[in-house]
mmCIF file of C-alpha atoms in Angstrom:
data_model
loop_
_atom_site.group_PDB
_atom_site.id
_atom_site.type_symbol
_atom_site.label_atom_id
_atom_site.label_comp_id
_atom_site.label_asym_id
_atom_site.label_seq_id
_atom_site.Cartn_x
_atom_site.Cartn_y
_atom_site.Cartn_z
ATOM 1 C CA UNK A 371 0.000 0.000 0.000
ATOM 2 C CA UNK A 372 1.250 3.572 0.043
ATOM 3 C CA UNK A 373 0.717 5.487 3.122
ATOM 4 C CA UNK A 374 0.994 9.050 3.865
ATOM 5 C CA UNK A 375 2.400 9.632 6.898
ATOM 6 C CA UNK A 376 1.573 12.877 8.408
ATOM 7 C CA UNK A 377 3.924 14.363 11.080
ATOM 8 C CA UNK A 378 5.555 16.965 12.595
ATOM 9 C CA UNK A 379 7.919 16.306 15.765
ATOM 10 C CA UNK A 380 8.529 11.773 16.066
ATOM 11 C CA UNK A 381 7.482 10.622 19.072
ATOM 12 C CA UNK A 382 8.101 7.012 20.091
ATOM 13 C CA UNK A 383 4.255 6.247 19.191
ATOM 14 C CA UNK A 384 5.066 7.413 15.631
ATOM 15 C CA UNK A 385 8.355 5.154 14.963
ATOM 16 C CA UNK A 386 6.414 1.843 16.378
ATOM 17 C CA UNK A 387 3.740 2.891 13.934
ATOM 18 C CA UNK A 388 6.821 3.447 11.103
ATOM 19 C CA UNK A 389 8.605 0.410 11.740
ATOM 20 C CA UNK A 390 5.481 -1.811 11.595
ATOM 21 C CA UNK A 391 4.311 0.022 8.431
ATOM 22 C CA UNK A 392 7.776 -0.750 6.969
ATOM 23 C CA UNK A 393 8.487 -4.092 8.289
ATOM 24 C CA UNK A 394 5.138 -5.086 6.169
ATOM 25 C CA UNK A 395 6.772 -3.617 2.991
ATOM 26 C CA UNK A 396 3.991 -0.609 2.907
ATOM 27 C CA UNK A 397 5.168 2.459 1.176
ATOM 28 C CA UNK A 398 5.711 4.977 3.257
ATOM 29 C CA UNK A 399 5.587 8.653 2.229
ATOM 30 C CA UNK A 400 6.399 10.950 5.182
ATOM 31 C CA UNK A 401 4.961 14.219 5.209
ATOM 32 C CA UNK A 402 6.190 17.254 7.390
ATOM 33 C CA UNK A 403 2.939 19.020 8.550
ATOM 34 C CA UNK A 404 5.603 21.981 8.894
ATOM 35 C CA UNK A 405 7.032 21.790 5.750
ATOM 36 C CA UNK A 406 4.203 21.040 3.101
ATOM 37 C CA UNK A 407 1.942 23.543 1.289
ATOM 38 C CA UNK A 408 -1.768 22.393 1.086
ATOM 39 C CA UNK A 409 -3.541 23.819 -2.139
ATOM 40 C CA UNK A 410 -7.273 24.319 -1.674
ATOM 41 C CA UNK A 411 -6.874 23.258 -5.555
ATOM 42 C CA UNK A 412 -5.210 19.770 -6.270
ATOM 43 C CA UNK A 413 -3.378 17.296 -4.334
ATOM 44 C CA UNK A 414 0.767 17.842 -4.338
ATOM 45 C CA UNK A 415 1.838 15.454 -7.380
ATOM 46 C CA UNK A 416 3.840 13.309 -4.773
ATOM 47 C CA UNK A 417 -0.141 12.641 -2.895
ATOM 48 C CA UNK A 418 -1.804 11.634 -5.905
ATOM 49 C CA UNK A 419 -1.172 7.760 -5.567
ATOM 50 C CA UNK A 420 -1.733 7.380 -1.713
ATOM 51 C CA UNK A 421 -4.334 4.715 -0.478
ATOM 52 C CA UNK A 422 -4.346 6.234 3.306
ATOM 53 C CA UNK A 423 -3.050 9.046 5.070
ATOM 54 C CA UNK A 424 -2.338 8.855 9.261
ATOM 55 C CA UNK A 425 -2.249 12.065 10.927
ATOM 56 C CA UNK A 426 -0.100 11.750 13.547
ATOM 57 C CA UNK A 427 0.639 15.478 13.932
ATOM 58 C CA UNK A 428 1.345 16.406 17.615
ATOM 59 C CA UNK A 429 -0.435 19.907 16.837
ATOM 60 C CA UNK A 430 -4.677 19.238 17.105
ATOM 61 C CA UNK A 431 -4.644 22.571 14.970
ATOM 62 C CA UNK A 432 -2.370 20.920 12.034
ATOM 63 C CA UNK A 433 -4.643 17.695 12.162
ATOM 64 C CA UNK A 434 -7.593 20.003 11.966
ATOM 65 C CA UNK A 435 -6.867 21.415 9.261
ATOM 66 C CA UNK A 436 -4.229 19.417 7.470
ATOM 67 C CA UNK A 437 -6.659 16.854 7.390
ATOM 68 C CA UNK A 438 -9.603 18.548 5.936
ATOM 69 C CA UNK A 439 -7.227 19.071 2.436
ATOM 70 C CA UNK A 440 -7.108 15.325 2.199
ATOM 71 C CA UNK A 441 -10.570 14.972 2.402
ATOM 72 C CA UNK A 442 -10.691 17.334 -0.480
ATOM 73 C CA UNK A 443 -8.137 15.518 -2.225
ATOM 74 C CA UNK A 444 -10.143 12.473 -1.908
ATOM 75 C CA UNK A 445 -7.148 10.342 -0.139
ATOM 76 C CA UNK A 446 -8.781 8.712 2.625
ATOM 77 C CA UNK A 447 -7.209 9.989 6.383
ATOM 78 C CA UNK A 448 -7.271 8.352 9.985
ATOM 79 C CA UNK A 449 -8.942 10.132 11.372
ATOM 80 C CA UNK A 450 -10.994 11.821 9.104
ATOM 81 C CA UNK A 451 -11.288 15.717 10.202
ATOM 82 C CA UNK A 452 -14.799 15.320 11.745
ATOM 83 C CA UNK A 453 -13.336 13.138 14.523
ATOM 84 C CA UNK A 454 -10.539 15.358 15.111
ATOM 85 C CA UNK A 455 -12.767 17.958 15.350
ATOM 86 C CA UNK A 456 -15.305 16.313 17.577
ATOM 87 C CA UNK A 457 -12.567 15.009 20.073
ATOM 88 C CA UNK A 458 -10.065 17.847 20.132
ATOM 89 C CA UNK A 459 -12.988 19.941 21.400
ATOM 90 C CA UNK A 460 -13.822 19.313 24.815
ATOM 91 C CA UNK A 461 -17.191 20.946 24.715
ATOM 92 C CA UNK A 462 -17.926 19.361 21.357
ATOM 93 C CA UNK A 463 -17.081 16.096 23.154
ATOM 94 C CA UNK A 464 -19.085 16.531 26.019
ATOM 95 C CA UNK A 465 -22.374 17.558 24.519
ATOM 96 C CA UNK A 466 -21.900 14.475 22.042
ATOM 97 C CA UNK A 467 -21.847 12.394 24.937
ATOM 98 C CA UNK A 468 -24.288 13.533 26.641
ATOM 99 C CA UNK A 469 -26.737 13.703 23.592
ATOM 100 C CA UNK A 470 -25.856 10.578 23.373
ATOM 101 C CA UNK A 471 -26.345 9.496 26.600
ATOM 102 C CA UNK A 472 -22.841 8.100 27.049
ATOM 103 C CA UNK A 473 -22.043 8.665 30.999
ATOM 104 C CA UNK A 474 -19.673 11.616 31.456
ATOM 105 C CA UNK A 475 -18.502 14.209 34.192
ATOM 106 C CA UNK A 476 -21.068 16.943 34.562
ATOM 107 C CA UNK A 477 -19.868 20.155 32.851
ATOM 108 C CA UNK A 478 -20.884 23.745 32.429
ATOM 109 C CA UNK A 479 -19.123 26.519 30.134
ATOM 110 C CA UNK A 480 -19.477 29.964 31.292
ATOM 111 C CA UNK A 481 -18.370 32.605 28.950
ATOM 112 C CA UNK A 482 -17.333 35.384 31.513
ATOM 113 C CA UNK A 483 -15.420 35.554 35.113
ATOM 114 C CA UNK A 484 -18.122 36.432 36.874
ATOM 115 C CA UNK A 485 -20.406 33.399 35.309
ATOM 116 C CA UNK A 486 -17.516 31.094 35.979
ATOM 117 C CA UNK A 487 -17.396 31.610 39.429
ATOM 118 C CA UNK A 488 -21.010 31.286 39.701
ATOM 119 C CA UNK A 489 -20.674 27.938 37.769
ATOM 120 C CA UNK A 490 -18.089 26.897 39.977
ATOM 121 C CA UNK A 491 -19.891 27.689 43.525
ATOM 122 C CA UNK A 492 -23.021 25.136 41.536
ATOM 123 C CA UNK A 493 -20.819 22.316 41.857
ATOM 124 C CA UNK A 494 -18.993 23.249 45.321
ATOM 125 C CA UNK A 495 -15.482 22.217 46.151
ATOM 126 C CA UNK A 496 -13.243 20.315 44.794
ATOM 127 C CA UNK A 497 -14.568 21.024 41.023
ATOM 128 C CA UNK A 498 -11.752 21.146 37.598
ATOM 129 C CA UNK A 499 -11.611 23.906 35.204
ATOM 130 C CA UNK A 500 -9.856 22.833 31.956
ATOM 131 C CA UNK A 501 -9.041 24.029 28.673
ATOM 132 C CA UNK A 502 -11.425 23.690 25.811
ATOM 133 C CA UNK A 503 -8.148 22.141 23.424
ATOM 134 C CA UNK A 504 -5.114 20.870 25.218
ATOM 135 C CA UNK A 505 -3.687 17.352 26.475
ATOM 136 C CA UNK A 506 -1.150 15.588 28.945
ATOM 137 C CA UNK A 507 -2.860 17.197 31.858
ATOM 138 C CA UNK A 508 -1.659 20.397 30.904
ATOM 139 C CA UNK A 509 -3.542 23.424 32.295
ATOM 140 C CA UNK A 510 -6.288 21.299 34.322
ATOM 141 C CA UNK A 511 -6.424 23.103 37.389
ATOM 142 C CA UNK A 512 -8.387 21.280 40.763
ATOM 143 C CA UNK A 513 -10.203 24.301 42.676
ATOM 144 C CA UNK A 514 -10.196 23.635 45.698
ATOM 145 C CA UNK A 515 -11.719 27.054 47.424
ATOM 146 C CA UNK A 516 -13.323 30.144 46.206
ATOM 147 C CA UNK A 517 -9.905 31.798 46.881
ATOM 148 C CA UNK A 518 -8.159 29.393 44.466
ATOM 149 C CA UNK A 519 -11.493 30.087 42.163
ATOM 150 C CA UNK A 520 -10.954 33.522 41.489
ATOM 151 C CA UNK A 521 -7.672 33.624 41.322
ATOM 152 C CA UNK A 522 -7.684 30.913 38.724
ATOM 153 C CA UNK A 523 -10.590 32.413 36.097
ATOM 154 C CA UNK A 524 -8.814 35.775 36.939
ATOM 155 C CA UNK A 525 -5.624 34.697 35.304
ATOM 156 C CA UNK A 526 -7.450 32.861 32.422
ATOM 157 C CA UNK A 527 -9.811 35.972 31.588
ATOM 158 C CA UNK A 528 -6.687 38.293 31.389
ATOM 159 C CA UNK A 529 -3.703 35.508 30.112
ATOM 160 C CA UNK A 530 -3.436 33.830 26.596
ATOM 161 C CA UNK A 531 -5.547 32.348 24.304
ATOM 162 C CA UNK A 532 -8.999 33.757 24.004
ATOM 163 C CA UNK A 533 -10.168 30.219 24.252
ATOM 164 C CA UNK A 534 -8.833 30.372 27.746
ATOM 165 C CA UNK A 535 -11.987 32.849 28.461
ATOM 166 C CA UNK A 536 -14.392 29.600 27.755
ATOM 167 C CA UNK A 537 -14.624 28.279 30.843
ATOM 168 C CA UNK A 538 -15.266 24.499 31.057
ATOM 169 C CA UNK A 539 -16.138 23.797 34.572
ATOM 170 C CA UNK A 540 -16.762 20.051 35.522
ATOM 171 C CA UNK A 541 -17.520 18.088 38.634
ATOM 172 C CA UNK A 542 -14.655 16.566 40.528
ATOM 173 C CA UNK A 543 -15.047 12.808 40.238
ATOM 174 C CA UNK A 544 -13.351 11.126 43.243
ATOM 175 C CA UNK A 545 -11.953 7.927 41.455
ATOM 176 C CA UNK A 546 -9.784 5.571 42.836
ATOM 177 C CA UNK A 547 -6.256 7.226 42.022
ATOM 178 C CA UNK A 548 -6.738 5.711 38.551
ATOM 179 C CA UNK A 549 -8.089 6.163 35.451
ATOM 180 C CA UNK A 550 -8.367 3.918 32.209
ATOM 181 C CA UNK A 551 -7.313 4.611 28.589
ATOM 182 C CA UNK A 552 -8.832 1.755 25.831
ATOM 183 C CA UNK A 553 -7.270 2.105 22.380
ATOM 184 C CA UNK A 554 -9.980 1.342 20.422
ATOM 185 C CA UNK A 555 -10.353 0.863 16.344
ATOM 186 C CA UNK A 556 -14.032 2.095 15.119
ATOM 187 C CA UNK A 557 -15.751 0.975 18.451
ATOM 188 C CA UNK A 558 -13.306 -1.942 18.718
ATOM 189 C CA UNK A 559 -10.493 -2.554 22.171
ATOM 190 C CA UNK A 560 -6.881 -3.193 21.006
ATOM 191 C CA UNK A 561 -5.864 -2.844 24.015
ATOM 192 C CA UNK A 562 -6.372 -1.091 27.675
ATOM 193 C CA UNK A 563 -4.605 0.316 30.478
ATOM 194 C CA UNK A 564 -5.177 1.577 33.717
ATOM 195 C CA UNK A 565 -3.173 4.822 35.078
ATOM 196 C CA UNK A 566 -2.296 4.998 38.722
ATOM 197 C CA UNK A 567 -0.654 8.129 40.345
ATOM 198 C CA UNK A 568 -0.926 9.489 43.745
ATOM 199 C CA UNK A 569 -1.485 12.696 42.146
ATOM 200 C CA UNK A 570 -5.374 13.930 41.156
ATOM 201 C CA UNK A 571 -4.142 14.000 36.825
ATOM 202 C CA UNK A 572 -3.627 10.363 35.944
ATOM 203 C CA UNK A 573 -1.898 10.743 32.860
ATOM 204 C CA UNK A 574 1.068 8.548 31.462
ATOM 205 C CA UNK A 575 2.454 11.803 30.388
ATOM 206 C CA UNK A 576 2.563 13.040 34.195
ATOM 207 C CA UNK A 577 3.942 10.114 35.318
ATOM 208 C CA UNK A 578 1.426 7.964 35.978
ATOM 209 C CA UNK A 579 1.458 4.429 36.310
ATOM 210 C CA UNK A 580 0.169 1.759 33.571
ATOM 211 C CA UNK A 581 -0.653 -1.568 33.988
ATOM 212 C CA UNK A 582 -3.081 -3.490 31.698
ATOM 213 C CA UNK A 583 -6.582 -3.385 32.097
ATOM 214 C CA UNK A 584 -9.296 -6.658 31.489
ATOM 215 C CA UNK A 585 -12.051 -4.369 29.834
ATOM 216 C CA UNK A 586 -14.921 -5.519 31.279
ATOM 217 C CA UNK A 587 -18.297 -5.750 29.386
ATOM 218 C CA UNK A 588 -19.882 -2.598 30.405
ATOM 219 C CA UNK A 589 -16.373 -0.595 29.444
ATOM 220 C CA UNK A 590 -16.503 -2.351 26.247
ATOM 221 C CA UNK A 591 -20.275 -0.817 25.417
ATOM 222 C CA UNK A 592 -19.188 2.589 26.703
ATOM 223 C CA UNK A 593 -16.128 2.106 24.345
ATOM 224 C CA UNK A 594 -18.607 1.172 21.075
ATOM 225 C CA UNK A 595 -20.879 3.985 22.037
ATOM 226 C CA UNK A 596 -18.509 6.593 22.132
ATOM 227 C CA UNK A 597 -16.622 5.707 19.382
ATOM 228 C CA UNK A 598 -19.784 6.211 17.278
ATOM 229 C CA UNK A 599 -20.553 9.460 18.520
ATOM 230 C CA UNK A 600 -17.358 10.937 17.418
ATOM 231 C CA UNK A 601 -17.317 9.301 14.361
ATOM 232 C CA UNK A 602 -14.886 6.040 14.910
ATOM 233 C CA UNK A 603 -11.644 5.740 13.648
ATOM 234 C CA UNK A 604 -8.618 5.081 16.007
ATOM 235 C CA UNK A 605 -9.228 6.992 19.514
ATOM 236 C CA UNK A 606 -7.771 6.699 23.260
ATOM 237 C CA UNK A 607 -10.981 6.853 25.218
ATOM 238 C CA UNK A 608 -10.706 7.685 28.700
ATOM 239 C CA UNK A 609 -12.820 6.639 31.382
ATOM 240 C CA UNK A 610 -12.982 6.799 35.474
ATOM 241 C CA UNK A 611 -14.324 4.751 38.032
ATOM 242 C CA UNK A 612 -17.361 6.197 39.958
ATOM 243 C CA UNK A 613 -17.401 5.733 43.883
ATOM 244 C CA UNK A 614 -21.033 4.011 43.746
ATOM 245 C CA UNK A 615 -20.264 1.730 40.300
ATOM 246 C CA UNK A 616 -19.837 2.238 37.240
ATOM 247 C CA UNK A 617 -17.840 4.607 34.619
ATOM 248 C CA UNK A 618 -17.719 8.131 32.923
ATOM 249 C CA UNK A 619 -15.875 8.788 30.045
ATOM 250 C CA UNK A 620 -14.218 12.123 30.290
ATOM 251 C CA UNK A 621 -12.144 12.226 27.267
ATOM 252 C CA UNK A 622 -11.745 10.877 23.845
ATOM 253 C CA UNK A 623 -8.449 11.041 22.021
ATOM 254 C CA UNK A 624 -7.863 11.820 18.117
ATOM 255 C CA UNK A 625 -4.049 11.417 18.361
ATOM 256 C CA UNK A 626 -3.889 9.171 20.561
ATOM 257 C CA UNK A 627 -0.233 8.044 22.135
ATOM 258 C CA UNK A 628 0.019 4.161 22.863
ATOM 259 C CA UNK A 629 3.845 3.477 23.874
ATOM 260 C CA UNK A 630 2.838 3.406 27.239
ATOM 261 C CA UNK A 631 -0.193 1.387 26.392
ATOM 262 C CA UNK A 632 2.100 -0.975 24.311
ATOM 263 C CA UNK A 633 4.901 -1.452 27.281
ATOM 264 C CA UNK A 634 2.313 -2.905 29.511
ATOM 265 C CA UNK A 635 -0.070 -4.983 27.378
ATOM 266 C CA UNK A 636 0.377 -8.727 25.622
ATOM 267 C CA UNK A 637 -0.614 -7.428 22.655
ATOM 268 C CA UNK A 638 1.330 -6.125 20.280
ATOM 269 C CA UNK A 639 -0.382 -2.725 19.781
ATOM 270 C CA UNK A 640 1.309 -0.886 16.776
ATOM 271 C CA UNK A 641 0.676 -4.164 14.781
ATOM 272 C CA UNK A 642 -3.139 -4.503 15.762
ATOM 273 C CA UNK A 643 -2.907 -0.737 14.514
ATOM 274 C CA UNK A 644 -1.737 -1.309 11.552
ATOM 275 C CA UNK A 645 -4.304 -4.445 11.062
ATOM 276 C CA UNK A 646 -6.873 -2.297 10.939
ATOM 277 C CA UNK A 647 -5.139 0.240 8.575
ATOM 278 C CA UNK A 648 -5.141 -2.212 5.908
ATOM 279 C CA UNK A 649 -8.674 -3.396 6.334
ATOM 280 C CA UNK A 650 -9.855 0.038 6.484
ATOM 281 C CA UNK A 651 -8.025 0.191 3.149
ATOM 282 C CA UNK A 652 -9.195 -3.064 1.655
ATOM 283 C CA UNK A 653 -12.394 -2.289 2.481
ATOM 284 C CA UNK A 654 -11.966 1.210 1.094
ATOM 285 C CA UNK A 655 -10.929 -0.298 -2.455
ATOM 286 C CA UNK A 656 -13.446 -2.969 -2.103
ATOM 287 C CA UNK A 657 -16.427 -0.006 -1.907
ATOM 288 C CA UNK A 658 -14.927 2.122 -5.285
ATOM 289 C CA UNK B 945 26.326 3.104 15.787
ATOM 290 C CA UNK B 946 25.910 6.784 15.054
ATOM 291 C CA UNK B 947 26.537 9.819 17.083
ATOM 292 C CA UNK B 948 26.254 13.188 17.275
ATOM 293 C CA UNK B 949 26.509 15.766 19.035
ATOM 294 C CA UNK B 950 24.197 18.095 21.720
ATOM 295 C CA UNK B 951 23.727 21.579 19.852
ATOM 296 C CA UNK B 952 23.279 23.133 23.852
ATOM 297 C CA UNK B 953 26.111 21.799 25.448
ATOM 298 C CA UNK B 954 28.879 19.132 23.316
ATOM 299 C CA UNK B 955 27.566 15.882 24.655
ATOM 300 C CA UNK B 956 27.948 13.048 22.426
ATOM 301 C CA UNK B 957 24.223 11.567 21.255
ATOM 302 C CA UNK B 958 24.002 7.932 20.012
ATOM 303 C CA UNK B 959 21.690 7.648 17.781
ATOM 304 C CA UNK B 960 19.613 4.056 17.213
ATOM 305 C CA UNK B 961 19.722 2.450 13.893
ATOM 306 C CA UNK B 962 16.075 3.567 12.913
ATOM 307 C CA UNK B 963 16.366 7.211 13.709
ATOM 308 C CA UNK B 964 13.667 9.215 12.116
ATOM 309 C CA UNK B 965 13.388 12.579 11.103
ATOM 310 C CA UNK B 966 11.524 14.266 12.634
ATOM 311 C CA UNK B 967 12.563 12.236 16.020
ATOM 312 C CA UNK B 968 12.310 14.000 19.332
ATOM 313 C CA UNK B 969 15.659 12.858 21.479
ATOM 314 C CA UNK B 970 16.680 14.210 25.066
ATOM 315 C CA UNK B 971 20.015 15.227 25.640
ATOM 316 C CA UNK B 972 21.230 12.695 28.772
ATOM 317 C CA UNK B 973 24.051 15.407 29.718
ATOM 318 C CA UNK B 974 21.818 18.768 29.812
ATOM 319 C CA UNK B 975 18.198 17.254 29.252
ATOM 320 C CA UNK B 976 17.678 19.777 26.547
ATOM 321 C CA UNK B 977 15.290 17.805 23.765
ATOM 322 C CA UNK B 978 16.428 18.079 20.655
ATOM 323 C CA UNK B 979 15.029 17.293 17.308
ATOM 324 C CA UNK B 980 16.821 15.324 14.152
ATOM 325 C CA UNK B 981 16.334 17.558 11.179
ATOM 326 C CA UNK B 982 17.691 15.166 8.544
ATOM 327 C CA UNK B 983 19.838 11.928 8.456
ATOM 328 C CA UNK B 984 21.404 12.084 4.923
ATOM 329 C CA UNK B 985 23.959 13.552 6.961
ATOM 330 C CA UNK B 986 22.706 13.470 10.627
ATOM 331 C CA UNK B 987 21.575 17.058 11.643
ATOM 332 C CA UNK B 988 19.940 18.151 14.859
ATOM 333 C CA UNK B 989 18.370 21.191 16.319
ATOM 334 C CA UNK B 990 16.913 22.005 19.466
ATOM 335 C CA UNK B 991 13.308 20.830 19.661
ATOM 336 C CA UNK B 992 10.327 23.665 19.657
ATOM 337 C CA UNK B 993 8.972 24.970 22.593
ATOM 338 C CA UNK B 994 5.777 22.944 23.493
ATOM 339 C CA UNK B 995 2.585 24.487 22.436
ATOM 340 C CA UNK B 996 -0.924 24.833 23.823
ATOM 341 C CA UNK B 997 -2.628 22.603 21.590
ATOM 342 C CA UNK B 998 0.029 19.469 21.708
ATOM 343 C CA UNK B 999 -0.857 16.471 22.614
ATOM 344 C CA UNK B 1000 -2.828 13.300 21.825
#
């Protein structure tokens, strides 16, 4: 097959992804999100003859809109920009779940300081204030007291972005110092981990912990379902534990990273991966 | 076995046989990250600054 390879900066996800590609005889054609011009026109000549392009741009702005040109181009892309969209969004995200009735953290955006705070004294203390777009744990902030409250939307109403003055508010979920990241393939496991840390952010990329995770059935429905909402493709969906039972998904990946996911699991994650690259390409070909 | 060397301080970097560019690499001397530009011959840089919307 030939595969475009999207990319800017290599991370170790992105070579176990290249050296499976390669090690299958697939050829690769690696494109530098940084370095490419994308006509609204035609396809660069050196695109014409792809089967599939993977995003694997660390940027969610370059896979946002990188990917909508090969849409146009009619060269098939994991993921397509709809799911990048719908995922890199965190309020897109949650109100897909919820419409969906997929169980997540209760959230509410306020659009001023003043409306923030208010939105933060409706859930009480602890509560998290996050950033519409952003990942790793970066930015999340725990509020633990009206104190920490106004200091916090006061900073993000007069620092940065402007998307730092939508404020996405969410009930603290108390889970049990873990959380749990499936890889999943339109709807389908590869693969699961849980993330232990000491700390309140769970993520790999703070440190945390990963150890694999037996997906149990009502995971694996949660999984399917919010898969679909987004739009499929190849997602890290995150879910907690609730104190009384069951799960809430609180994010769902585009990009996702799986080294740590592959370190700790039997199977061999890259190659499931690129299983289901092929068969989304076979079954691509089989459909023209 | 290839090396090069840190652009921030001197230190020698070994690189692995399937080195990338593109490919993020930390410095074990300073811990600055650095980034391979091209292979055809090895060049490095220091990696960009992380940005807001990085990430998975």
């Amino acid at each position: 097959m030939n595969i475009g390879f999207l990319h800017s900066q290599i991370r170790a996800d992105e070579k176990l992804l290249l050296n499976e590609l390669r090690s299958r005889g697939h050829n690769i054609l690696k494109i530098d999100v940084r370095k490419h011009l994308f006509s609204i026109k035609n396809p660069a000549s050196e695109l014409v003859d792809l089967d599939i392009v993977i995003d694997r741009c660390i940027a969610q702005s370059q896979s946002k809109f990188s990917s909508l040109f090969f849409c146009k181009y009619s060269i098939p892309v994991i993921n397509p920009p709809s799911v990048v969209e719908n995922c890199s969004d965190k309020v897109k995200t949650s109100l897909l779940l919820e419409h969906a009735g997929v169980p997540t953290p209760e959230t509410i955006v306020a659009f001023s300081a003043e409306s923030a705070i208010e939105a933060i004294e409706s859930f009480g203390y602890p509560c998290i204030i996050k950033p519409v777009v952003g990942s790793w744990g970066r930015l999340l902030a725990k509020i633990d007291t009206r104190n920490a409250a106004e200091a916090i939307v006061e900073h993000k109403a007069t620092l940065g972005h402007y998307e730092h003055k939508v404020f996405y508010i969410q009930k603290f979920i108390n889970k049990p110092n873990r959380d749990i990241r499936v890889v999943s393939v339109d709807g389908s496991p590869i693969a699961a981990m849980t993330r232990t840390s000491d700390h309140w952010l769970t993520n790999a990329a703070k440190g945390a912990i990963a150890a694999e995770y037996d997906i149990p059935k009502e995971v694996l429905d949660l999984v399917k379902k919010s898969s679909e909402v987004v739009g499929g493709g190849l997602l890290g969906i995150d879910l907690m534990e609730l104190d009384g039972g069951g799960f809430t998904v609180h994010e769902i990946n585009p990009g996702t990273e799986f080294k740590a996911l592959n370190s700790c699991v039997e199977p061999d994650v890259p190659s499931l991966i690129v299983n289901w690259i092929e068969s989304t390409v076979n079954s691509k070909r089989g459909n023209s | 076995m290839t090396t090069t060397h840190c652009v921030e301080c001197g230190s020698d970097i070994i690189l692995s046989e399937d080195v990338e560019t593109g490919e993020i690499l930390d410095c074990d001397s300073c811990g600055v990250e650095l980034e391979v530009i091209g292979i055809d011959p090895i060049s490095i840089s220091k990696a960009p600054e992380l940005e807001e919307d990085w990430g998975e």
